Structure formats: C-alpha cells, structure tokens
C-alpha cells in the first residue's frame, strides 16, 4: 500500500503484515500526514484498475478515519492510477 502527499511529492510504502494489507498501519501513517497538513480536507486514492472492492472500502475507511470525533479527510477522490 503506498501513500503519497501531493504537495510535498512524498510517497510512503506500508508493508503487508502477515501477507495481508496493514490497514491499521495505513491509518497511523495517514494520522501523521494529517498532523503535518492539518487544514487539508481532501485525499486522492490512486488505485489499480483491478483493486478489489472490499480492499478499496478498507483503504477509504483508514484514510477518512477520525481524530477527536471529526473525519480526517471528509472529501475522498478516487483515481484509477491517473491524476
């Protein structure tokens, strides 16, 4: 799972855990990014065309998350590998 920060051109890779996607690790990473860019409300998810629907839902949940009862990124956009 890769996470990119558009405004800084950084990309972070979250390794799988036990052969499965690490959604908790993704959520923690997103929390750190949100702390660096607290005013940001939008996130773009770049997914490969054949991503499984349930995987995409888990990714969206991890990114939106909550911080003190407020959604971290209430505006999510989906891109199939093209921005």
XYZ file of C-alpha atoms in Angstrom:
83
model
C 0.000 0.000 0.000
C 1.503 3.355 -0.975
C 0.551 6.740 0.421
C 1.561 9.937 -1.344
C 1.450 13.536 -0.210
C 0.805 15.598 -3.325
C 2.021 18.945 -2.019
C 5.360 17.517 -0.936
C 5.785 14.803 -3.606
C 6.461 12.239 -0.883
C 5.359 8.659 -1.069
C 5.376 6.133 1.743
C 5.002 2.369 1.377
C 3.112 0.471 4.078
C 4.348 -3.140 4.014
C 1.901 -6.016 4.303
C 1.553 -7.657 7.694
C 1.300 -11.430 7.714
C 0.662 -11.433 3.965
C -2.316 -9.061 4.304
C -2.823 -5.328 3.871
C -1.972 -3.388 7.040
C -4.931 -1.026 7.295
C -4.069 -0.094 10.892
C -0.573 0.878 9.712
C -2.118 2.879 6.864
C -4.404 4.685 9.309
C -1.455 5.520 11.591
C 0.543 6.834 8.630
C -2.394 8.964 7.475
C -2.665 10.364 11.012
C 0.960 11.521 10.816
C 0.370 13.118 7.416
C -2.736 14.883 8.735
C -0.676 16.267 11.625
C 1.729 17.791 9.065
C -1.111 19.229 6.957
C -3.941 19.862 9.474
C -6.023 22.114 7.203
C -6.212 19.586 4.392
C -9.700 18.116 3.898
C -9.193 16.216 0.627
C -7.407 12.992 -0.233
C -6.958 11.234 -3.563
C -6.868 7.456 -3.652
C -4.962 6.109 -6.638
C -5.994 2.505 -7.102
C -5.021 -0.009 -9.752
C -7.903 -0.869 -12.096
C -8.296 -4.388 -10.652
C -8.368 -3.468 -6.955
C -10.917 -5.493 -5.010
C -13.948 -3.536 -3.872
C -13.615 -4.563 -0.206
C -9.935 -3.550 -0.203
C -10.884 -0.134 -1.558
C -13.518 0.288 1.166
C -10.940 -0.571 3.864
C -8.499 1.956 2.365
C -11.186 4.643 2.319
C -12.113 3.917 5.941
C -8.445 4.082 7.003
C -7.923 7.426 5.247
C -11.137 9.086 6.404
C -10.665 7.885 9.969
C -11.467 10.175 12.846
C -9.450 12.452 15.039
C -11.257 13.657 18.152
C -14.594 12.640 16.611
C -14.003 14.572 13.364
C -13.297 12.954 9.995
C -9.664 13.483 8.993
C -10.396 13.657 5.277
C -14.114 14.099 4.575
C -13.566 14.573 0.817
C -12.158 11.476 -0.870
C -11.498 11.227 -4.593
C -10.828 8.015 -6.476
C -8.437 7.804 -9.397
C -7.672 4.566 -11.212
C -3.967 5.303 -11.446
C -4.362 8.552 -13.414
C -4.410 12.060 -11.992
